[in-house]
Coordinates of C-alpha atoms in Angstrom, one line a residue:
M1 CA 3.7 -17.0 -18.3
I2 CA 3.1 -20.7 -16.5
S3 CA 0.6 -22.6 -18.4
S4 CA -2.5 -23.7 -16.6
S5 CA -1.2 -27.3 -16.9
E6 CA 2.2 -26.3 -14.9
M7 CA 0.1 -24.2 -12.4
M8 CA -2.0 -27.4 -11.8
A9 CA 1.1 -29.8 -11.6
T10 CA 2.9 -27.4 -8.8
E11 CA 2.2 -27.4 -5.2
K12 CA -0.9 -25.5 -4.1
A13 CA -0.1 -21.9 -2.6
P14 CA -2.4 -19.8 -0.4
E15 CA -4.5 -17.7 -2.5
F16 CA -4.5 -13.9 -2.2
V17 CA -7.6 -12.7 -3.9
T18 CA -7.4 -9.2 -5.2
A19 CA -10.2 -7.4 -6.2
M20 CA -9.5 -4.3 -8.2
A21 CA -13.0 -2.7 -7.8
T22 CA -15.4 -1.3 -5.5
E23 CA -16.7 -4.7 -4.4
T24 CA -16.2 -6.6 -1.6
E25 CA -15.2 -10.4 -2.3
R26 CA -16.2 -13.1 0.3
I27 CA -13.7 -13.7 2.9
G28 CA -12.9 -17.3 2.7
N29 CA -14.4 -19.8 0.6
S30 CA -18.2 -20.9 0.2
R31 CA -18.1 -22.9 3.6
E32 CA -17.1 -19.9 5.7
V33 CA -18.3 -16.4 6.8
D34 CA -21.8 -17.7 8.4
E35 CA -22.4 -19.6 5.2
E36 CA -23.6 -16.1 3.6
K37 CA -21.6 -14.5 0.7
I38 CA -20.4 -11.1 1.5
S39 CA -20.6 -9.4 -2.1
R40 CA -21.3 -6.4 -3.9
K41 CA -22.1 -5.5 -7.4
K42 CA -20.5 -2.6 -8.8
N43 CA -23.3 0.0 -10.5
P44 CA -22.5 1.5 -13.8
E45 CA -21.3 4.7 -12.2
E46 CA -18.7 2.8 -10.5
E47 CA -17.5 1.1 -13.6
A48 CA -17.2 4.3 -15.5
L49 CA -15.1 6.1 -12.6
E50 CA -12.9 3.2 -12.6
A51 CA -12.3 3.4 -16.3
K52 CA -12.0 7.0 -16.0
C53 CA -9.4 6.5 -12.9
L54 CA -7.1 3.7 -14.2
P55 CA -5.4 5.0 -17.2
G56 CA -4.4 8.2 -15.2
I57 CA -2.8 6.2 -12.5
I58 CA -1.1 3.9 -15.1
S59 CA 0.2 6.8 -16.8
A60 CA 1.6 8.0 -13.5
Y61 CA 3.5 4.8 -12.8
L62 CA 4.9 4.9 -16.7
N63 CA 6.0 8.4 -16.4
Y64 CA 7.9 7.7 -13.2
P65 CA 11.4 7.8 -15.0
K66 CA 10.4 10.5 -17.3
A67 CA 9.5 12.8 -14.1
A68 CA 12.4 11.6 -12.2
E69 CA 14.9 12.7 -15.1
E70 CA 13.5 16.0 -15.2
N71 CA 14.3 16.4 -11.4
L72 CA 17.8 15.3 -12.5
K73 CA 18.2 17.7 -15.2
K74 CA 17.4 20.6 -12.8
C75 CA 20.1 19.2 -10.6
E76 CA 22.5 19.4 -13.3
R77 CA 21.6 22.8 -14.4
S78 CA 22.1 23.9 -10.7
Y79 CA 25.4 22.7 -10.7
Q80 CA 26.5 24.0 -14.2
K81 CA 25.8 27.6 -12.5
L82 CA 28.5 26.7 -9.9
S83 CA 32.0 28.6 -10.4
P84 CA 35.1 26.5 -11.4
A85 CA 36.3 26.9 -7.8
H86 CA 33.2 25.4 -6.5
K87 CA 32.8 22.7 -9.0
A88 CA 36.2 21.3 -7.8
L89 CA 34.7 21.2 -4.2
V90 CA 32.3 18.7 -5.2
T91 CA 33.7 16.9 -8.3
H92 CA 31.8 13.6 -7.4
F93 CA 28.5 15.4 -8.1
P94 CA 28.1 14.2 -11.7
M95 CA 29.0 11.0 -10.7
K96 CA 26.0 10.9 -7.9
L97 CA 23.6 12.1 -10.7
Q98 CA 24.8 9.0 -12.6
R99 CA 24.3 6.6 -9.8
L100 CA 20.9 8.5 -9.0
R101 CA 20.0 7.5 -12.9
R102 CA 20.8 3.9 -12.0
C103 CA 18.7 3.7 -9.0
I104 CA 15.7 5.3 -11.2
L105 CA 16.2 2.7 -13.7
M106 CA 15.8 0.0 -11.0
N107 CA 12.6 1.6 -9.7
S108 CA 11.6 1.6 -13.2
H109 CA 12.1 -2.0 -13.5
F110 CA 10.2 -2.8 -10.6
I111 CA 7.3 -0.5 -11.7
Y112 CA 7.2 -2.1 -15.4
N113 CA 7.0 -5.8 -13.8
M114 CA 4.4 -4.7 -11.5
L115 CA 2.4 -3.1 -14.5
Q116 CA 2.9 -6.2 -16.6
A117 CA 1.0 -8.1 -14.1
F118 CA -1.9 -6.1 -14.4
E119 CA -5.0 -7.7 -16.1
P120 CA -6.2 -6.7 -18.8
P121 CA -2.5 -6.7 -20.1
I122 CA -0.7 -3.4 -21.0
D123 CA 1.5 -3.5 -23.9
L124 CA 4.5 -1.4 -22.5
S125 CA 6.9 -2.0 -25.3
K126 CA 6.7 1.5 -26.7
H127 CA 7.8 2.7 -23.3
M128 CA 10.9 0.9 -23.4
R129 CA 12.2 1.9 -26.5
E130 CA 13.4 5.5 -25.8
P131 CA 16.1 5.1 -22.5
I132 CA 16.5 7.8 -20.1
T133 CA 19.2 10.2 -21.6
G134 CA 22.4 9.6 -19.7
A135 CA 20.8 6.4 -18.1
L136 CA 22.8 3.2 -17.9
S137 CA 21.8 0.5 -20.1
M138 CA 19.7 -2.3 -19.4
E139 CA 22.8 -4.7 -20.2
E140 CA 25.1 -2.8 -17.9
L141 CA 22.8 -2.8 -15.2
Q142 CA 22.5 -6.3 -15.6
R143 CA 26.3 -6.9 -15.4
E144 CA 26.3 -4.9 -12.1
E145 CA 23.3 -6.5 -10.8
H146 CA 24.0 -10.0 -12.0
H147 CA 22.4 -11.7 -9.0
H148 CA 19.2 -10.3 -10.2
D149 CA 17.7 -12.1 -13.3
H150 CA 14.9 -9.8 -14.1
S151 CA 15.0 -8.0 -17.5
L152 CA 13.0 -5.1 -18.4
K153 CA 12.3 -6.5 -21.9
N154 CA 11.1 -9.6 -20.4
A155 CA 7.3 -9.5 -20.8
E156 CA 6.5 -12.9 -18.9
I157 CA 5.6 -12.8 -15.4
R158 CA 6.1 -15.9 -13.2
L159 CA 3.0 -16.6 -11.1
N160 CA 3.2 -18.3 -7.7
N161 CA 0.0 -20.1 -8.6
K162 CA -2.2 -17.6 -6.7
T163 CA -5.5 -16.0 -7.6
C164 CA -5.1 -12.6 -8.5
E165 CA -8.4 -10.8 -9.3
F166 CA -8.4 -7.6 -11.4
D167 CA -11.8 -5.9 -12.7
G168 CA -10.5 -2.8 -14.3
G169 CA -12.9 -2.9 -17.1
H170 CA -12.0 -2.2 -20.9
L171 CA -8.9 0.5 -20.8
N172 CA -7.1 2.3 -23.5
H173 CA -3.8 1.8 -22.5
D174 CA -2.4 4.5 -24.7
H175 CA -0.6 6.5 -22.1
G176 CA 2.4 7.8 -23.7
S177 CA 1.4 11.3 -24.5
A178 CA -0.9 11.8 -21.4
H179 CA 0.0 14.6 -19.0
V180 CA 0.8 13.3 -15.5
P181 CA 0.1 16.2 -12.9
L182 CA 2.9 16.6 -10.2
V183 CA 0.5 15.4 -7.3
D184 CA 0.2 12.0 -9.2
V185 CA 3.9 11.8 -9.7
N186 CA 4.4 12.3 -6.0
K187 CA 1.6 9.4 -5.1
V188 CA 3.7 7.0 -7.2
R189 CA 7.0 8.0 -5.3
W190 CA 4.9 7.6 -2.0
V191 CA 4.1 4.3 -2.8
I192 CA 7.7 3.4 -3.5
R193 CA 8.5 4.8 -0.1
N194 CA 5.8 2.8 1.8
I195 CA 7.0 -0.4 0.3
V196 CA 9.8 -0.3 3.0
R197 CA 7.3 0.4 5.6
D198 CA 5.2 -2.7 4.7
W199 CA 7.8 -5.0 3.0
G200 CA 11.4 -4.0 3.8
A201 CA 13.8 -5.0 6.5
E202 CA 14.3 -1.3 7.3
G203 CA 10.6 -1.0 8.1
Q204 CA 10.6 -3.6 11.0
R205 CA 10.9 -1.0 13.6
E206 CA 7.8 0.8 12.5
R207 CA 6.1 -2.2 12.2
D208 CA 6.9 -3.4 15.4
E209 CA 5.5 0.1 16.9
C210 CA 2.5 -0.1 15.1
Y211 CA 1.3 -3.5 13.7
K212 CA 2.9 -5.3 16.9
P213 CA 0.5 -4.0 19.3
I214 CA -2.6 -4.6 17.1
L215 CA -1.5 -8.2 16.6
E216 CA -0.8 -8.9 20.4
E217 CA -4.3 -7.6 21.3
L218 CA -6.1 -9.6 18.4
D219 CA -4.1 -12.8 20.0
S220 CA -5.1 -12.3 23.5
L221 CA -8.7 -11.1 22.8
F222 CA -9.5 -14.3 20.4
P223 CA -7.5 -17.0 22.1
D224 CA -9.6 -20.1 20.9
R225 CA -9.8 -18.7 17.5
H226 CA -7.8 -22.1 16.4
K227 CA -10.4 -24.2 18.0
E228 CA -13.4 -22.7 16.8
S229 CA -15.2 -24.2 13.3
T230 CA -15.2 -20.7 12.0
R231 CA -12.4 -18.5 12.7
P232 CA -13.2 -15.0 13.6
A233 CA -13.5 -12.4 10.8
C234 CA -11.3 -9.4 10.8
L235 CA -11.4 -6.2 8.7
V236 CA -8.6 -3.9 8.1
P237 CA -9.7 -0.5 6.3
G238 CA -6.9 1.3 4.8
A239 CA -4.9 -1.6 4.2
G240 CA -2.3 0.3 2.3
L241 CA 0.1 -2.5 0.7
G242 CA -1.4 -5.3 2.9
R243 CA 1.2 -6.3 5.5
L244 CA -1.0 -5.6 8.4
A245 CA -3.8 -7.6 7.0
L246 CA -1.5 -10.4 6.1
E247 CA 0.1 -10.8 9.4
I248 CA -3.6 -10.6 11.0
S249 CA -4.2 -13.6 8.8
C250 CA -1.0 -15.5 9.9
L251 CA -2.6 -15.3 13.1
G252 CA -5.4 -17.5 12.2
F253 CA -8.2 -14.8 11.5
R254 CA -10.3 -14.7 8.3
S255 CA -8.9 -11.4 7.2
Q256 CA -9.4 -8.9 4.6
G257 CA -7.9 -5.5 3.6
N258 CA -9.8 -2.5 2.2
E259 CA -8.0 0.1 0.5
V260 CA -9.3 3.0 -1.8
S261 CA -5.9 3.7 -3.5
Y262 CA -5.5 1.8 -7.0
Y263 CA -1.7 3.3 -6.4
M264 CA -1.5 1.1 -3.4
M265 CA -3.7 -1.9 -4.7
L266 CA -1.7 -2.4 -7.8
C267 CA 1.4 -2.7 -5.9
S268 CA 0.0 -4.8 -3.2
S269 CA -1.4 -7.0 -5.6
F270 CA 2.2 -7.4 -7.3
I271 CA 3.9 -8.1 -4.1
L272 CA 1.2 -10.6 -2.4
N273 CA 0.9 -12.7 -5.9
Y274 CA 3.8 -12.7 -7.8
T275 CA 6.8 -12.5 -5.8
Q276 CA 8.4 -15.9 -5.4
L277 CA 11.2 -15.4 -2.6
P278 CA 12.4 -12.9 0.0
G279 CA 14.7 -10.1 -1.6
E280 CA 13.3 -10.7 -5.2
W281 CA 13.3 -7.2 -6.1
T282 CA 15.5 -4.0 -5.3
I283 CA 14.1 -0.4 -5.0
Y284 CA 15.8 2.7 -4.0
P285 CA 13.0 4.7 -2.0
W286 CA 15.2 7.5 -0.7
I287 CA 16.6 9.0 -3.9
H288 CA 13.9 11.8 -4.4
T289 CA 14.6 13.3 -1.1
N290 CA 18.0 15.3 -1.5
C291 CA 17.5 17.3 2.0
N292 CA 18.7 16.0 5.4
S293 CA 21.1 13.0 4.0
L294 CA 23.9 12.1 6.0
S295 CA 25.7 11.1 3.0
D296 CA 25.2 10.0 -0.5
D297 CA 25.5 6.6 0.2
D298 CA 22.6 7.1 2.9
Q299 CA 20.5 8.4 0.1
L300 CA 21.1 6.1 -2.8
R301 CA 21.1 2.7 -0.4
P302 CA 19.2 -0.2 -1.9
I303 CA 16.4 -1.9 -0.1
S304 CA 15.5 -5.5 -0.9
I305 CA 11.6 -6.3 -0.9
P306 CA 9.9 -8.5 0.3
D307 CA 11.4 -9.2 3.6
I308 CA 9.4 -12.3 3.6
H309 CA 7.9 -14.9 0.7
P310 CA 4.1 -13.8 1.1
A311 CA 2.9 -17.3 0.2
S312 CA 5.1 -19.0 2.6
A313 CA 4.1 -16.9 5.5
G314 CA 1.5 -19.2 6.9
V315 CA -1.8 -17.4 5.7
T316 CA -5.2 -18.7 6.1
E317 CA -6.9 -19.5 2.6
S318 CA -9.4 -16.5 3.6
F319 CA -7.0 -13.8 3.2
S320 CA -8.3 -11.3 0.8
M321 CA -7.8 -7.6 -0.5
C322 CA -10.9 -5.5 -2.2
R323 CA -10.5 -1.8 -3.4
G324 CA -13.0 0.7 -2.8
D325 CA -14.1 3.6 -0.4
F326 CA -14.5 2.0 3.1
V327 CA -17.9 3.4 3.8
E328 CA -19.3 3.0 -0.1
V329 CA -18.5 -0.6 0.1
F330 CA -19.2 -1.5 3.6
N331 CA -22.3 0.4 4.5
E332 CA -24.7 -1.8 3.1
S333 CA -27.3 -4.2 4.8
S334 CA -25.6 -7.4 3.8
Q335 CA -22.4 -6.1 5.8
A336 CA -24.4 -5.6 9.1
G337 CA -23.0 -7.8 11.8
M338 CA -20.5 -9.7 9.8
W339 CA -17.2 -8.7 11.4
D340 CA -15.7 -9.8 14.8
A341 CA -12.9 -7.4 14.9
V342 CA -12.2 -4.2 12.9
V343 CA -8.7 -3.1 12.9
T344 CA -7.7 0.8 11.9
C345 CA -4.0 1.6 11.6
F346 CA -3.5 5.5 10.8
F347 CA -6.7 5.2 8.9
I348 CA -9.9 7.0 10.9
D349 CA -8.5 10.6 10.2
T350 CA -8.4 9.8 6.4
A351 CA -12.5 10.5 6.6
H352 CA -14.3 13.5 5.3
N353 CA -16.7 12.7 8.0
I354 CA -15.4 10.7 10.8
I355 CA -18.6 10.2 12.4
E356 CA -19.5 8.2 9.6
Y357 CA -16.3 6.0 9.6
I358 CA -17.4 5.2 13.3
E359 CA -21.1 4.7 12.4
T360 CA -20.2 2.1 9.7
I361 CA -17.8 0.2 11.9
S362 CA -20.5 -0.3 14.6
K363 CA -22.9 -1.6 11.9
I364 CA -20.7 -4.0 10.4
L365 CA -19.2 -5.4 13.8
K366 CA -21.1 -8.4 15.5
D367 CA -22.6 -7.5 19.0
G368 CA -19.5 -8.1 21.2
G369 CA -17.1 -7.1 18.3
V370 CA -14.0 -5.1 18.9
L371 CA -12.7 -2.1 17.2
I372 CA -8.9 -1.9 17.3
N373 CA -7.5 1.7 16.6
L374 CA -3.8 3.2 16.4
G375 CA -3.2 6.5 14.8
P376 CA -3.2 10.3 14.9
L377 CA -5.8 12.7 14.3
L378 CA -4.3 14.3 11.1
Y379 CA -7.3 15.0 9.2
H380 CA -6.5 14.3 5.5
F381 CA -8.8 17.2 4.1
A382 CA -8.3 19.9 6.8
D383 CA -6.8 22.8 5.5
E384 CA -6.2 21.6 2.0
Q385 CA -5.1 24.1 -0.7
G386 CA -7.9 24.1 -3.8
L387 CA -10.0 21.6 -1.4
E388 CA -11.9 24.6 0.2
N389 CA -15.3 22.9 -0.6
E390 CA -14.2 19.6 0.5
M391 CA -16.2 18.2 3.6
S392 CA -13.7 17.9 6.4
I393 CA -15.1 16.9 9.9
E394 CA -12.2 17.5 12.7
L395 CA -13.0 16.3 15.9
S396 CA -10.9 16.3 19.0
L397 CA -9.8 12.8 20.5
E398 CA -12.4 13.6 23.5
D399 CA -15.2 14.1 20.5
V400 CA -14.2 11.0 18.8
K401 CA -14.5 9.0 22.1
R402 CA -18.1 10.6 22.9
V403 CA -19.1 9.5 19.2
A404 CA -17.9 6.1 19.4
S405 CA -19.8 5.7 22.8
H406 CA -23.1 7.0 21.2
Y407 CA -22.6 4.0 18.6
G408 CA -22.4 1.4 21.3
F409 CA -18.6 1.3 22.0
E410 CA -17.1 1.1 25.4
M411 CA -13.4 1.8 26.0
E412 CA -11.4 -1.3 26.9
K413 CA -7.9 -0.3 26.8
E414 CA -6.4 2.9 25.8
K415 CA -2.5 4.3 25.7
T416 CA -0.2 6.4 23.7
I417 CA 2.6 4.9 21.8
E418 CA 5.2 6.9 19.9
T419 CA 6.3 6.0 16.1
T420 CA 7.2 7.5 13.0
Y421 CA 5.5 6.8 9.6
S422 CA 7.5 5.8 6.2
T423 CA 10.2 7.7 7.6
N424 CA 14.0 7.3 6.0
P425 CA 15.7 5.9 9.6
R426 CA 18.8 7.9 8.4
S427 CA 17.4 11.0 7.7
M428 CA 18.5 13.9 9.8
M429 CA 14.7 14.8 10.3
K430 CA 11.8 12.7 11.5
N431 CA 8.4 13.3 12.3
R432 CA 7.2 11.6 15.3
Y433 CA 3.6 10.7 16.1
Y434 CA 2.2 10.2 19.7
P435 CA -1.0 8.5 18.5
V436 CA -3.7 6.7 20.8
F437 CA -3.9 3.1 20.6
W438 CA -7.1 1.6 21.9
T439 CA -9.6 -1.3 22.2
M440 CA -13.5 -0.5 22.0
R441 CA -15.8 -3.1 22.2
K442 CA -19.5 -2.8 20.9
K443 CA -21.9 -3.9 23.6
C444 CA -25.1 -3.2 22.1
A445 CA -26.9 -2.2 18.6
I446 CA -27.8 1.1 18.1
T447 CA -30.8 2.4 16.1
T448 CA -30.2 5.8 14.3
T449 CA -32.9 8.1 13.0

């Protein structure tokens, strides 16, 4: 770990403040945001919830290699059931499984280093003593990947002289024997896939389809932002792994991302705060999908991340990320009229109650502020097994626009785009979306009863 004296001696880098709590940190320094602090203190219930959730999430990440190995053993059992004649047709299959183990080890390597950056520190040593059965040793892996100098046994994390604030409370980090539900295993794998969308060169096409229209719209709507003494403030709810919020900051906005998922926030904080150069890490995001592969090499291909060095991207000093439920964090009087723009990308359909989302956005926008939205209406809580009692308000686009009009929004631009979401570009199956991209402006304050 770099000492405080070493950090002071190095060149000052931009600060990416990541609040790992249900709290909105002030975007920018004490001289910005209308000279008023945007803050929210946690109540005891929220602190208790965080302490309850985080150990399970960390366990899910630590369980990644074990769960992946169980899947490989299932494949091995299926292979052993083949007749000798059929085995002779796919003699390379055992070698493919060995290659998969190597990929799992590399993904685990990234995960362990990510967790080592967590505060308070987690003792991962006991999780590294028992290697995956049949896996390559770390020494063998390092010989193959000699251009990478990361060691699983190296518990020290090199800092980029940035600020990364975690507020996870006092946690019990004994995760070795915890049972990890399949849904949590899949969340970890989903994060690994999402890294490509936000931080891999392969994700550039999706970023161009989804983020580029938003960035161009912001650029055109705020042409004089660099001349203003206080630059416009832009909030990005559902920020995921943080790339869109970072790009908005690079445009010259005071940008803050908001994300409810600890799975996402742990990863985004690591990438934003701890990477030192482009391509520093190698992951294998497609290895857990055995269907629709053109070839083994396509399925097992490596992805280098990040495609850019976040600290060198040109962000403003006020770029930050905060964790928490969007409505709970921002539906407070202190947030009213504080934002010049709200950007939502594949977000508004994550609501239990989309009306509440729109109402909250209207409250926090200044009069004349803009809502820029891109995404489908694939409501997350619709028809979910085991969630019959979960509230889910599922409106048509026509109804959504009617609700927005009630809360003071007027449509300025609307069009349909075509895109994918975290899709393997080399897969034989791709789900395509045709979401609406719109810009709405808040014309007047609305008093609700």
